Coordinates of C-alpha atoms in Angstrom, one line a residue:
Chain A
A1 CA 0.0 0.0 0.0
Q2 CA 1.1 3.5 -0.7
S3 CA 2.4 5.5 2.3
V4 CA 3.9 8.9 2.9
S5 CA 6.5 9.6 5.6
Q6 CA 7.4 12.9 7.1
H7 CA 10.5 12.6 9.1
N8 CA 10.2 15.6 11.4
H9 CA 7.2 15.7 13.6
H10 CA 8.1 19.0 15.4
V11 CA 10.6 21.6 14.2
I12 CA 11.5 24.7 16.1
L13 CA 13.4 27.5 14.3
S14 CA 14.3 31.1 14.9
E15 CA 13.2 33.7 12.4
A16 CA 15.5 34.0 9.4
A17 CA 16.7 30.4 9.7
S18 CA 16.4 28.1 6.7
L19 CA 13.9 25.3 6.6
E20 CA 13.8 21.9 5.1
L21 CA 11.0 19.4 5.8
G22 CA 11.5 15.9 4.6
C23 CA 8.8 13.8 2.7
N24 CA 9.2 10.3 1.3
Y25 CA 6.6 8.2 -0.4
S26 CA 6.4 4.5 -1.2
Y27 CA 4.7 4.3 -4.6
G28 CA 6.8 3.4 -7.5
G29 CA 4.7 4.7 -10.4
T30 CA 3.8 8.1 -11.6
V31 CA 2.9 10.4 -8.8
N32 CA 1.4 13.8 -8.2
L33 CA 2.9 15.5 -5.1
F34 CA 1.6 18.2 -2.9
W35 CA 2.4 20.2 0.2
Y36 CA -0.5 21.6 2.2
V37 CA -0.2 24.0 5.1
Q38 CA -2.6 24.5 8.0
Y39 CA -2.2 27.8 10.0
P40 CA -3.6 27.8 13.5
G41 CA -7.4 27.9 13.4
Q42 CA -7.6 27.7 9.6
H43 CA -8.3 25.0 7.0
L44 CA -5.7 23.2 5.0
Q45 CA -4.4 25.3 2.1
L46 CA -2.3 24.2 -0.9
L47 CA 1.3 25.4 -0.7
L48 CA 2.6 23.9 -3.9
K49 CA 2.2 20.9 -6.2
Y50 CA 4.2 18.9 -8.7
F51 CA 2.7 17.0 -11.6
S52 CA 5.5 16.9 -14.3
G53 CA 8.3 18.8 -15.8
D54 CA 10.8 20.8 -13.7
P55 CA 11.3 18.9 -10.5
L56 CA 11.9 22.1 -8.6
V57 CA 8.6 23.7 -8.0
K58 CA 7.8 27.1 -6.4
G59 CA 4.8 27.8 -4.2
I60 CA 3.3 30.6 -2.3
K61 CA 5.1 32.6 0.4
G62 CA 8.6 31.8 -0.8
F63 CA 8.3 28.0 -0.4
E64 CA 9.8 25.6 -2.9
A65 CA 10.0 21.8 -3.1
E66 CA 12.2 19.4 -5.1
F67 CA 11.1 16.1 -6.5
I68 CA 13.8 13.6 -6.5
K69 CA 12.4 10.5 -8.2
S70 CA 15.4 8.2 -7.4
K71 CA 14.9 9.0 -3.7
F72 CA 11.1 9.0 -3.7
S73 CA 11.3 12.3 -2.0
F74 CA 9.6 15.7 -2.2
N75 CA 11.3 17.9 0.4
L76 CA 9.9 21.3 1.3
R77 CA 12.3 24.3 1.6
K78 CA 12.3 27.9 2.5
P79 CA 15.6 30.0 2.8
S80 CA 14.4 32.3 5.6
V81 CA 11.4 31.5 7.7
Q82 CA 9.2 34.1 9.4
W83 CA 7.1 34.0 12.6
S84 CA 4.0 33.8 10.4
D85 CA 5.2 30.5 8.9
T86 CA 4.3 28.8 12.2
A87 CA 1.8 26.1 11.1
E88 CA 1.4 22.4 10.5
Y89 CA 2.7 21.1 7.1
F90 CA 1.5 18.1 5.3
C91 CA 3.0 16.3 2.4
A92 CA 0.5 14.3 0.2
V93 CA 0.7 12.0 -2.8
R94 CA -1.7 11.0 -5.5
Q95 CA -1.3 8.1 -7.8
G96 CA -0.7 9.9 -11.1
S97 CA -1.5 7.1 -13.6
S98 CA -5.1 6.5 -12.4
N99 CA -8.2 8.5 -12.2
T100 CA -8.4 8.3 -8.5
G101 CA -9.0 11.4 -6.5
K102 CA -7.5 10.0 -3.3
L103 CA -4.7 11.9 -1.6
I104 CA -2.5 10.0 0.8
F105 CA -1.1 12.3 3.5
G106 CA 1.9 12.1 5.8
Q107 CA 1.4 12.5 9.5
G108 CA 2.4 16.2 9.4
T109 CA 5.2 18.4 10.7
T110 CA 4.5 21.1 13.2
L111 CA 6.7 24.1 12.6
Q112 CA 7.2 26.6 15.4
V113 CA 9.1 29.8 14.5
K114 CA 10.4 31.9 17.4
P115 CA 10.5 35.6 16.8
Chain B
D1 CA -15.8 33.7 0.9
T2 CA -17.0 31.0 -1.4
G3 CA -14.9 28.2 -0.1
V4 CA -15.9 24.7 1.1
S5 CA -18.4 24.9 3.9
Q6 CA -19.0 22.3 6.6
D7 CA -21.7 22.1 9.2
P8 CA -21.7 21.7 12.1
R9 CA -18.2 22.8 13.2
H10 CA -18.4 20.7 16.4
K11 CA -20.6 17.8 17.3
I12 CA -20.7 16.1 20.7
T13 CA -22.8 13.0 21.1
K14 CA -23.1 9.9 23.2
R15 CA -21.8 6.6 22.1
G16 CA -24.4 4.7 20.1
Q17 CA -26.1 7.7 18.6
N18 CA -26.3 8.5 14.9
V19 CA -24.7 11.7 13.6
T20 CA -24.9 13.4 10.2
F21 CA -22.5 16.0 8.8
R22 CA -23.0 18.3 5.8
C23 CA -20.6 19.6 3.2
D24 CA -21.2 22.3 0.6
P25 CA -18.4 22.3 -1.9
I26 CA -17.2 25.2 -4.1
S27 CA -20.1 25.5 -6.5
E28 CA -18.3 24.9 -9.8
H29 CA -16.5 21.8 -8.4
N30 CA -17.8 18.4 -9.6
R31 CA -15.6 16.3 -7.2
L32 CA -16.2 16.1 -3.5
Y33 CA -14.0 14.2 -1.0
W34 CA -14.3 13.1 2.6
Y35 CA -11.3 12.6 4.9
R36 CA -10.9 11.8 8.6
Q37 CA -8.1 13.3 10.7
T38 CA -7.2 12.2 14.2
L39 CA -4.9 14.0 16.6
G40 CA -1.3 13.9 15.4
Q41 CA -2.0 12.3 12.1
G42 CA -2.6 13.5 8.6
P43 CA -6.0 13.3 6.9
E44 CA -7.1 9.8 5.9
F45 CA -9.2 9.3 2.7
L46 CA -12.7 8.0 3.3
T47 CA -14.6 8.4 0.0
Y48 CA -15.1 10.7 -3.0
F49 CA -17.8 11.6 -5.5
Q50 CA -17.8 12.8 -9.0
N51 CA -21.1 14.6 -9.4
E52 CA -23.6 12.3 -7.7
A53 CA -21.6 9.1 -8.3
Q54 CA -19.6 7.7 -5.4
L55 CA -16.5 6.5 -7.2
E56 CA -14.2 5.3 -4.5
K57 CA -14.5 4.1 -0.9
S58 CA -11.8 3.4 1.6
R59 CA -11.7 0.2 3.7
L60 CA -11.8 2.7 6.6
L61 CA -15.4 3.3 5.7
S62 CA -17.2 0.6 7.7
D63 CA -20.8 -0.4 7.3
R64 CA -21.7 2.2 9.9
F65 CA -20.6 5.0 7.6
S66 CA -22.6 6.2 4.6
A67 CA -22.1 9.2 2.4
E68 CA -24.4 10.6 -0.2
R69 CA -24.4 13.4 -2.8
P70 CA -27.9 13.1 -4.2
K71 CA -27.9 16.0 -6.6
G72 CA -24.2 16.4 -7.2
S73 CA -24.0 19.5 -5.1
F74 CA -23.8 19.2 -1.3
S75 CA -22.9 15.9 0.5
T76 CA -23.8 14.3 3.8
L77 CA -21.7 11.8 5.8
E78 CA -23.7 9.8 8.3
I79 CA -22.2 7.6 11.1
Q80 CA -24.6 5.2 12.7
R81 CA -24.1 3.7 16.2
T82 CA -21.1 5.9 17.0
E83 CA -18.2 4.4 18.8
Q84 CA -15.4 6.1 20.8
G85 CA -13.0 5.5 17.9
D86 CA -15.1 7.7 15.7
S87 CA -13.9 10.8 17.5
A88 CA -12.0 12.8 14.9
M89 CA -12.1 15.8 12.6
Y90 CA -14.1 15.0 9.5
L91 CA -12.8 17.1 6.5
C92 CA -14.5 17.7 3.2
A93 CA -12.7 18.9 0.1
S94 CA -13.8 19.7 -3.4
S95 CA -12.1 20.1 -6.8
F96 CA -12.6 20.2 -10.5
E97 CA -12.2 16.9 -12.3
G98 CA -8.7 16.3 -13.6
E99 CA -5.4 15.1 -12.1
T100 CA -3.9 18.5 -12.1
Q101 CA -6.7 20.0 -10.1
P102 CA -5.9 20.7 -6.4
Q103 CA -8.4 19.8 -3.6
H104 CA -9.8 22.7 -1.6
F105 CA -10.6 21.9 2.0
G106 CA -13.2 23.1 4.4
D107 CA -12.7 23.8 8.1
G108 CA -14.0 20.4 9.2
T109 CA -16.5 19.0 11.7
R110 CA -15.0 17.9 15.0
L111 CA -16.8 14.9 16.4
S112 CA -16.5 14.0 20.1
I113 CA -18.0 10.8 21.4
L114 CA -18.8 10.8 25.1

């Protein structure tokens, strides 16, 4: 069965520090990849997505992610975090070769940015 | 705001009771999804509809769970004979059809079983 693993459950950073959150998935076929963010008290929002083409994708608020097929990874990065980036971050995978709408989510990473 | 709307936001009920949640998707979206999220975990897929057709159901969706989308617009998720393990946040999402279309999530309904 497909699965998604996020290595860091809780990350604490100071403002201006660089961020990298790990995400690995277990499916060997074509995949669509997503990062969602949930700010305190808000609903899940799409941060960025990868379907095909350039493996380095840019999202909102200065976030980017790199798809490395050989490593089954889709790590999220930001060069300099802000206090407002405090949130929970979820990596999600969709089986790309089928018509399924199902997303498989990782368990999430809580990011706390100290001012 | 014309996002995905879920009702109620919170539901507290006694074990053994039936509960029903409603989801109103973004009006132009023909796909609607239900997920369940427990504390410290990511959302788990339950089922999804394309228009009024229920196209996929997770094995997590036991016989006590039923979802409908009768007119291809709003959807309901019913849980019969609730159990302690049903306590969770129930999330609804909607999207256009197509693999490149992202899912837009609602705020969820938090279910607490006493």
